[in-house]
CSV table of C-alpha atoms in Angstrom, one decimal:
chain,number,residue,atom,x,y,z
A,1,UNK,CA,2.0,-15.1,27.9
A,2,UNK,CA,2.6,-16.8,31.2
A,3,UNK,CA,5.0,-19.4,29.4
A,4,UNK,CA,8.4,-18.9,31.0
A,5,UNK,CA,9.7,-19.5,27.4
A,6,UNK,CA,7.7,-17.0,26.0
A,7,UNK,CA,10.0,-14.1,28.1
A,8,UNK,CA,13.2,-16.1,27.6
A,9,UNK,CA,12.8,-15.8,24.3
A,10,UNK,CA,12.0,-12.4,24.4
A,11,UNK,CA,15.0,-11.1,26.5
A,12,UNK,CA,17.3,-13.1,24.5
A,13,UNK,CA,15.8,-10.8,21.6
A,14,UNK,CA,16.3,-7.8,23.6
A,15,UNK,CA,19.8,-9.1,24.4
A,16,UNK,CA,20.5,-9.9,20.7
A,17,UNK,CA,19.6,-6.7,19.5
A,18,UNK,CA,21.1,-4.1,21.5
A,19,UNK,CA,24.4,-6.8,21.7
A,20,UNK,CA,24.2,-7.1,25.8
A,21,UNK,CA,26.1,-9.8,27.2
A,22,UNK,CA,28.6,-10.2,24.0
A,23,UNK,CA,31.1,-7.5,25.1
A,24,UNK,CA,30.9,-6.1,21.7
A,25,UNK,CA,28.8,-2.9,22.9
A,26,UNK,CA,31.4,-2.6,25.9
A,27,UNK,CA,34.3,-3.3,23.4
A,28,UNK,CA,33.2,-0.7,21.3
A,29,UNK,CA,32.7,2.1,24.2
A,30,UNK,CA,36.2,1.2,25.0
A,31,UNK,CA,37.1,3.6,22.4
A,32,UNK,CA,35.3,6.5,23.2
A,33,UNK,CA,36.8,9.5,24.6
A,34,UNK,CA,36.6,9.4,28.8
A,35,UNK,CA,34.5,12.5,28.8
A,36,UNK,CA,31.9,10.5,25.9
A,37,UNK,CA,28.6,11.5,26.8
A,38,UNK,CA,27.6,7.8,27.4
A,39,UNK,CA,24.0,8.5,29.0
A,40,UNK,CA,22.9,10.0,25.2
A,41,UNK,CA,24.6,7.2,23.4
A,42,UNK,CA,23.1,4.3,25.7
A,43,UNK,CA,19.5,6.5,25.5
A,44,UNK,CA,19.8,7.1,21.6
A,45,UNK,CA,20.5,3.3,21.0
A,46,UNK,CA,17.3,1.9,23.0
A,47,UNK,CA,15.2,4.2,21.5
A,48,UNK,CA,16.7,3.2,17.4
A,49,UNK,CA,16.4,-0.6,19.0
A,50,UNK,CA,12.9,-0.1,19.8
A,51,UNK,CA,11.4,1.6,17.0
A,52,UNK,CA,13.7,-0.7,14.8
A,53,UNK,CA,11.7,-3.5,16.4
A,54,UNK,CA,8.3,-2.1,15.9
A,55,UNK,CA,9.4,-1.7,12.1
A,56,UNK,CA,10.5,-4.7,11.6
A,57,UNK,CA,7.4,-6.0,13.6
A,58,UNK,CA,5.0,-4.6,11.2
A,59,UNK,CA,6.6,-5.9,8.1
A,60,UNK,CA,6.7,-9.7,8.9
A,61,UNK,CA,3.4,-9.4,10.0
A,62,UNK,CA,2.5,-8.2,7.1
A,63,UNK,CA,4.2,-10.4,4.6
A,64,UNK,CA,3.2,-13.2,7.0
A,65,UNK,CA,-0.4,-12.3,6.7
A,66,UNK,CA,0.2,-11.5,2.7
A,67,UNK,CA,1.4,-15.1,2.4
A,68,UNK,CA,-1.9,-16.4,4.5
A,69,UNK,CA,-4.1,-14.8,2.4
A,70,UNK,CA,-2.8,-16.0,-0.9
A,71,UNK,CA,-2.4,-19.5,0.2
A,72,UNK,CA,-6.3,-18.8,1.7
A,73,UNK,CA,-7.1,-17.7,-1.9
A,74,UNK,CA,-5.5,-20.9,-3.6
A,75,UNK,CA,-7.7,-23.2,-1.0
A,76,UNK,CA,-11.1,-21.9,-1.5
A,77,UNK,CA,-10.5,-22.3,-5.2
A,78,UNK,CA,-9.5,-25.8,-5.5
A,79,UNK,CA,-12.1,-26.7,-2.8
A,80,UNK,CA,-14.2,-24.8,-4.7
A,81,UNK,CA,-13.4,-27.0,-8.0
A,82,UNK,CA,-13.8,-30.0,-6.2
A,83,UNK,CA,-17.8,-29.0,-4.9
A,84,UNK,CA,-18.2,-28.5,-8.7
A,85,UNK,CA,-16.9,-32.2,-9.4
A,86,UNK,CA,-19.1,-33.8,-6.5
A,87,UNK,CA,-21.8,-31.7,-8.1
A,88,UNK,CA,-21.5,-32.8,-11.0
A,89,UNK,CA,-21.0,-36.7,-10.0
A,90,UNK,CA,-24.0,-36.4,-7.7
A,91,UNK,CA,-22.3,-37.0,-4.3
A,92,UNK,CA,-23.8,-33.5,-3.2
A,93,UNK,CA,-27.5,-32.3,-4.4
A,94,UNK,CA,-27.3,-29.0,-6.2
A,95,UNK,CA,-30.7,-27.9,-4.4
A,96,UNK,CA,-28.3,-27.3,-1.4
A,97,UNK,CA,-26.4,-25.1,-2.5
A,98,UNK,CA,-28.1,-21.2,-2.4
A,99,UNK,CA,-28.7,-20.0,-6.1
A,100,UNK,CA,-27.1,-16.6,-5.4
A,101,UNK,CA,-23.9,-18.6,-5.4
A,102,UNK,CA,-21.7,-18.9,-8.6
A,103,UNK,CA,-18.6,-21.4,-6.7
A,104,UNK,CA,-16.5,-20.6,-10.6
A,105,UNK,CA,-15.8,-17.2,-8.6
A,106,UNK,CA,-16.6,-17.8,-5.1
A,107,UNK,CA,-15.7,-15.2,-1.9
A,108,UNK,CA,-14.6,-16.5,1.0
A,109,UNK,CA,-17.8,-15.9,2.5
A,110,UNK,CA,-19.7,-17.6,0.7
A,111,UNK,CA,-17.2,-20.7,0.0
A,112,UNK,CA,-17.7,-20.6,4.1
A,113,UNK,CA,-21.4,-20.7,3.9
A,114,UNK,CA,-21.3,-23.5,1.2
A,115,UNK,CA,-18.8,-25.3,3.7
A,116,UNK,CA,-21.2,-25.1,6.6
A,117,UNK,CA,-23.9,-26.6,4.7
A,118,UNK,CA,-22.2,-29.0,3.2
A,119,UNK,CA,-21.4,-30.6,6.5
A,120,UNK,CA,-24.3,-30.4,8.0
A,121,UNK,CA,-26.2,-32.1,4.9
A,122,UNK,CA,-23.4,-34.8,4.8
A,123,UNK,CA,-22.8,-34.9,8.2
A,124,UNK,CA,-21.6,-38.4,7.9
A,125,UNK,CA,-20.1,-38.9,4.5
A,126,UNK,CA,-18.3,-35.7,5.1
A,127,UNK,CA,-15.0,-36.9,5.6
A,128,UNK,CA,-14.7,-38.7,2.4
A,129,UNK,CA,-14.9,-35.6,0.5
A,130,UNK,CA,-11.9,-34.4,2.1
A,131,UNK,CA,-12.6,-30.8,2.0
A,132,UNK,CA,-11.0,-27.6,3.6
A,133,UNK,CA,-12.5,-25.4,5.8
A,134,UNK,CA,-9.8,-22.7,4.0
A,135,UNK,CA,-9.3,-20.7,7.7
A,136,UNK,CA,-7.1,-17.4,7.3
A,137,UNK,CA,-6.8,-18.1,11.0
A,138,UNK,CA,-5.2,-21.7,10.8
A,139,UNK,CA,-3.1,-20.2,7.7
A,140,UNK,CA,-1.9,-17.7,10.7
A,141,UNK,CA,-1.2,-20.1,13.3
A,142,UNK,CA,0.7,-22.1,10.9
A,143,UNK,CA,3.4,-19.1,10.8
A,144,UNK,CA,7.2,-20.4,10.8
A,145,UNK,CA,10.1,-19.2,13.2
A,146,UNK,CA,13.8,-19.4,13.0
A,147,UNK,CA,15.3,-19.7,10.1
A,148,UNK,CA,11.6,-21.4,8.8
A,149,UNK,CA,10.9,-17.7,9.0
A,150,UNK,CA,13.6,-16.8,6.5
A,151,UNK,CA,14.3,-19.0,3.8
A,152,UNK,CA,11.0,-20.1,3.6
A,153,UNK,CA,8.1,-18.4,4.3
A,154,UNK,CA,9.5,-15.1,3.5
A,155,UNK,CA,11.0,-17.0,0.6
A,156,UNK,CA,7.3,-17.9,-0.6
A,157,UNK,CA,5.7,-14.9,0.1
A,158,UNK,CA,8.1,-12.9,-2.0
A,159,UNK,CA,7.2,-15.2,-5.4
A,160,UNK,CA,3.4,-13.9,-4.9
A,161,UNK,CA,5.0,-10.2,-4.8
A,162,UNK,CA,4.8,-7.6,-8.1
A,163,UNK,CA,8.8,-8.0,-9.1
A,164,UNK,CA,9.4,-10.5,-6.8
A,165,UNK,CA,12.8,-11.5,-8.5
A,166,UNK,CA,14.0,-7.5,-7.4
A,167,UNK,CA,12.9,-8.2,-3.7
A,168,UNK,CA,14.4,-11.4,-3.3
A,169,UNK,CA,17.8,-10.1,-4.2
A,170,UNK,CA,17.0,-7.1,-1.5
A,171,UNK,CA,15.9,-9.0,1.0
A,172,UNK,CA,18.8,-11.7,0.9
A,173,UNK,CA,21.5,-8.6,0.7
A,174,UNK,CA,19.6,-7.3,3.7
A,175,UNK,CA,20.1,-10.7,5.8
A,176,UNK,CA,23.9,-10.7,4.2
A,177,UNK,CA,24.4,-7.2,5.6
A,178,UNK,CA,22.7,-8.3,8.9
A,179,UNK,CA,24.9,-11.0,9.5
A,180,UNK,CA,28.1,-9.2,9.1
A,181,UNK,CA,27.0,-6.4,11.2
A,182,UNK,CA,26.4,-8.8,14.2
A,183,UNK,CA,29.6,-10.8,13.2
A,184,UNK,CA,31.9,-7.1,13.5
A,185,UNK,CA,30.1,-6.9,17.2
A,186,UNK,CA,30.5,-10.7,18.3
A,187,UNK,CA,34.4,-10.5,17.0
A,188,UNK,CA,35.2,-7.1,18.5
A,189,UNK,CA,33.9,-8.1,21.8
A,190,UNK,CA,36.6,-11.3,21.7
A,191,UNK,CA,39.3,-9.5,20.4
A,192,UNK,CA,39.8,-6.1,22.2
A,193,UNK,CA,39.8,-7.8,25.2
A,194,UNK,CA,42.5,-9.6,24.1
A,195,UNK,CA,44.2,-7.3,22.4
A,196,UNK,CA,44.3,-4.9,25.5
A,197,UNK,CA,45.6,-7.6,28.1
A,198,UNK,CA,48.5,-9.7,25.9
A,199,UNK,CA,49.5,-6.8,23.4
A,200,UNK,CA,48.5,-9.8,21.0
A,201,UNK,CA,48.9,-7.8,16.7
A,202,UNK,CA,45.3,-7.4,16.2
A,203,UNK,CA,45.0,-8.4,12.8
A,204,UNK,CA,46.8,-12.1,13.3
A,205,UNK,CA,44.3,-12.2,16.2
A,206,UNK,CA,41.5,-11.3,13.6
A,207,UNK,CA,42.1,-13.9,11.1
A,208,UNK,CA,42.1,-16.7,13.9
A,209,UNK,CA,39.2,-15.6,15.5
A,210,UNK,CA,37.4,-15.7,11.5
A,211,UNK,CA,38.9,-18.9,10.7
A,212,UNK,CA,37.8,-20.5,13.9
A,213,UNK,CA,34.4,-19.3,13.6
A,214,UNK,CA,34.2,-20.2,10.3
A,215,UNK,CA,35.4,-23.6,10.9
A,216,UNK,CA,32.9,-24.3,13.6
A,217,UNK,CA,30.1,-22.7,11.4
A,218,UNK,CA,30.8,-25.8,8.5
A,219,UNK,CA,28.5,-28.2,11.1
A,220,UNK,CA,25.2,-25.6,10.0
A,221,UNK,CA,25.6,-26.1,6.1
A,222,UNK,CA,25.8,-29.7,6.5
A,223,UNK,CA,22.3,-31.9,5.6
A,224,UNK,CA,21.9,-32.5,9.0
A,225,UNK,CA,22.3,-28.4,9.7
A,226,UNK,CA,19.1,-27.4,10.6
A,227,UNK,CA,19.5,-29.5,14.0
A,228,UNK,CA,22.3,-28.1,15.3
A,229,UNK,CA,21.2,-24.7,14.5
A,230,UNK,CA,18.3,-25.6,16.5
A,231,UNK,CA,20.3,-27.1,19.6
A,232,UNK,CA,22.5,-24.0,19.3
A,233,UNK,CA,19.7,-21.7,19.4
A,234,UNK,CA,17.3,-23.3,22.2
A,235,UNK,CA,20.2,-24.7,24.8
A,236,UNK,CA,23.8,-22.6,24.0
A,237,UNK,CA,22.6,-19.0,22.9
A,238,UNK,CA,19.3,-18.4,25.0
A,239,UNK,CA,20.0,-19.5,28.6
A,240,UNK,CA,24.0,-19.1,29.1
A,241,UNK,CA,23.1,-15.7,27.5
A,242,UNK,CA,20.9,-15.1,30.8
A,243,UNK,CA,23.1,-16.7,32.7
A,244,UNK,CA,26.0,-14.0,32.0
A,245,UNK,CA,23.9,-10.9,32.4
A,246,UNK,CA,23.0,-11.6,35.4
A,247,UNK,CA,26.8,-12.1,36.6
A,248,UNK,CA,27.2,-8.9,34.7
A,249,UNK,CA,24.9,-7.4,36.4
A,250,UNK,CA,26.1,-8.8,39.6
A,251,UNK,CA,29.6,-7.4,39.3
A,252,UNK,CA,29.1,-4.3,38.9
A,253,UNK,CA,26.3,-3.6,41.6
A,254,UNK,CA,27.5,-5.4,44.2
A,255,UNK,CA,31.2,-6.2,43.6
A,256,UNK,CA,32.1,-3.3,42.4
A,257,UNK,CA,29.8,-1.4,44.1
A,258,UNK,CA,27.2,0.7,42.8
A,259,UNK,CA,27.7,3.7,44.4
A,260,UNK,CA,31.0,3.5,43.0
A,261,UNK,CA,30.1,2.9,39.9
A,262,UNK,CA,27.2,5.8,39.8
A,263,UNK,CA,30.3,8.3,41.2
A,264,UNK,CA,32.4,6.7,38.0
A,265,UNK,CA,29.4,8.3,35.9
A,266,UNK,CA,29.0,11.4,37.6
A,267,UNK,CA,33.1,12.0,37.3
A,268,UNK,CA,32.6,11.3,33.7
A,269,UNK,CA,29.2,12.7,32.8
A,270,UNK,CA,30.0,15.8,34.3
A,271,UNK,CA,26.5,15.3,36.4
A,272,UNK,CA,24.8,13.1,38.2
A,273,UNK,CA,22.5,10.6,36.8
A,274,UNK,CA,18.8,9.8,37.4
A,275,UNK,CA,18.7,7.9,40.4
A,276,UNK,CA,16.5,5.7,38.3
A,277,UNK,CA,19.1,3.8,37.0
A,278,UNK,CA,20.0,2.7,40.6
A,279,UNK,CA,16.9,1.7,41.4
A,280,UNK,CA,16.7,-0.5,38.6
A,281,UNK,CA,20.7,-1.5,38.3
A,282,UNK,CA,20.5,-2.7,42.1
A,283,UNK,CA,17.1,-3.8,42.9
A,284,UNK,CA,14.6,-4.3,39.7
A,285,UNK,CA,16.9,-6.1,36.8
A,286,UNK,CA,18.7,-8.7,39.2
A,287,UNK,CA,15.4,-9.8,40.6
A,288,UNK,CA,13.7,-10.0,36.9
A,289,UNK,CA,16.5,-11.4,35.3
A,290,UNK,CA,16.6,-13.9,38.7
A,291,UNK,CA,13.2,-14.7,38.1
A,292,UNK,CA,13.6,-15.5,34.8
A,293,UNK,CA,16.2,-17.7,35.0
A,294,UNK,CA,14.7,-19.8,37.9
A,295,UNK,CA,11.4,-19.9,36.0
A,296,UNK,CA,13.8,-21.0,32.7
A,297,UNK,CA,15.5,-24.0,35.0
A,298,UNK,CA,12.5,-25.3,36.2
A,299,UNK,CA,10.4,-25.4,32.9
A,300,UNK,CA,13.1,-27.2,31.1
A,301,UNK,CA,13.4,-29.7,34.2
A,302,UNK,CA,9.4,-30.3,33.7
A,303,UNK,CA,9.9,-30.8,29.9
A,304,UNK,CA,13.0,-32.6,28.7
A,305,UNK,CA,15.0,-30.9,25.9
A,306,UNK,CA,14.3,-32.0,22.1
A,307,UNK,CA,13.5,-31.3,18.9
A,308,UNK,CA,11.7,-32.2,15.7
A,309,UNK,CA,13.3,-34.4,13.8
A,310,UNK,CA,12.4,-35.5,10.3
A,311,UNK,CA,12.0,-39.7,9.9
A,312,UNK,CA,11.9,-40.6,5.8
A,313,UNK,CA,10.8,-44.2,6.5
A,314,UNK,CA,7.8,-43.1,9.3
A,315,UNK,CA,6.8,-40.2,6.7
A,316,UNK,CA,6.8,-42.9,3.5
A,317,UNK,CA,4.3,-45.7,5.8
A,318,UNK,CA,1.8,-43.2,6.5
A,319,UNK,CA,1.9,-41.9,2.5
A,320,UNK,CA,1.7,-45.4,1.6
A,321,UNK,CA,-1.3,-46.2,4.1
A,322,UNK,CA,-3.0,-42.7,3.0
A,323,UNK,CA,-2.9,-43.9,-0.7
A,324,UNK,CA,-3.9,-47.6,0.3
């Protein structure tokens, strides 16, 4: 929790999901009438946002704990049949083993307790026998991110599920549907501008802005993908993100003018809002969002960017060493 990543991360989620610092949230306001009750609509959204996040909170934790305790399940069973072999090839005494224990249909308590006595019997030959503690906990910590998240544990987890072929085809429709409805947000927010300044047709404007993006998004189906999609995501979506609401935020407190800006609400409102939002518009966001960025800066100058790369010749010496 005291990881400066850990917040970046977290307002770049924010700023993902309710689409600040895209322009396609201020693009799409654009059309409202000027008398739009804008205080409701910017109220309703945060609160959908939130409890959307909560929601969708509660599922992958679930599915990720799901997928935990099945692989779990799967370890303590093989471990299991390989205590039976070593009992039955004499490397571990069967007098160690408590009798109320039947290891054909172990529980993960007592596969535990068996473990524990194992090791301490063969404290030193223990390693040989190459068995697994079979921790939900280290099954937790294991948990993917990213796109890891997605199209692969998600992926797994949904095989173990009762008609798993039905939720697989809903839960790739859903990530379809998800992607275009970000896509419709990122685009607007190029194109109106655009559109409104050089009285540009909209739909040739459309088509070039889809066949650019399209273009551009060839490099993340390549082999080598999953690396730029990283490099993307860590260093060209998280801090210039940051970077341009705070100059947002910046320009309209304190080059446009606050004040000016609260009166621009009240004329359009018909009243006066909370002076809440000043308060935080002027004083409490820059300084977070300040903080956050200088905190940002200085934790990638400590540790220099990179990423985990996969080596096929490295990965084959250490297989070949294991099996020697």
């Amino acid at each position: 929790m005291l990881e400066p990543k850990v917040w970046r991360e977290a307002a770049t989620q924010v700023f993902f999901a309710l689409g600040l610092g895209f322009g396609g949230v201020i693009a799409f306001s654009s059309y409202n009438k000027r008398d739009n009750n804008c205080h409701f609509d910017a109220v309703l959204v945060s609160f959908i946002n939130f409890f959307t996040s909560v929601l969708a909170t509660l599922v992958v934790f679930a599915v990720l704990g799901f997928k935990a305790n099945v692989i779990n399940e799967k370890c303590i069973a093989q471990n299991s049949e390989m205590i039976i072999k070593f009992l039955k090839m004499g490397n571990i005494s069967q007098e160690i083993i408590p009798h109320h224990i039947n290891l054909s249909a172990v529980t993960e308590e007592d596969y535990h307790l068996v473990y524990d006595i194992i090791q301490k019997v063969k404290e030193e030959e223990f390693p040989v026998l190459h068995l697994n503690s079979c921790q939900i906990e280290d099954e937790l910590n294991k948990a993917v991110q990213g796109t890891g998240l997605a199209f692969i544990a998600f992926t797994e987890a949904m095989t173990h599920f009762p008609a798993s072929p039905f939720w697989s085809v809903m839960f790739f429709l859903m990530l379809v549907n998800l992607g275009l409805g970000s896509m419709f947000g990122t685009i607007e927010g190029i194109i109106t501008p655009v559109v409104d300044t050089f009285k540009v047709r909209k739909e040739i404007l459309t088509v070039i802005c889809c066949l650019l993006a399209f273009s551009i998004g060839l490099i993340f189906v390549q082999r080598s993908g999953n690396y730029f999609v990283t490099m993307f995501d860590d260093y060209s979506a998280t801090l210039p993100l940051l970077i341009v609401v705070i100059l947002e935020n910046i320009a309209v407190c304190f080059v446009y003018g606050i004040d000016k800006f609260m009166e621009d609400l009240r004329d359009m409102l018909g009243f006066a809002p909370s002076r809440y939002y000043y308060y935080m518009w002027k004083y409490i966001s820059p300084l977070m969002l300040l903080s956050l960025l200088i905190a940002s800066v200085v934790n990638m100058g400590l540790s220099p960017p990179g990423y985990n790369a996969w080596i096929e010749d490295k990965v084959k010496y250490k297989i070949k060493n294991h099996l020697i």
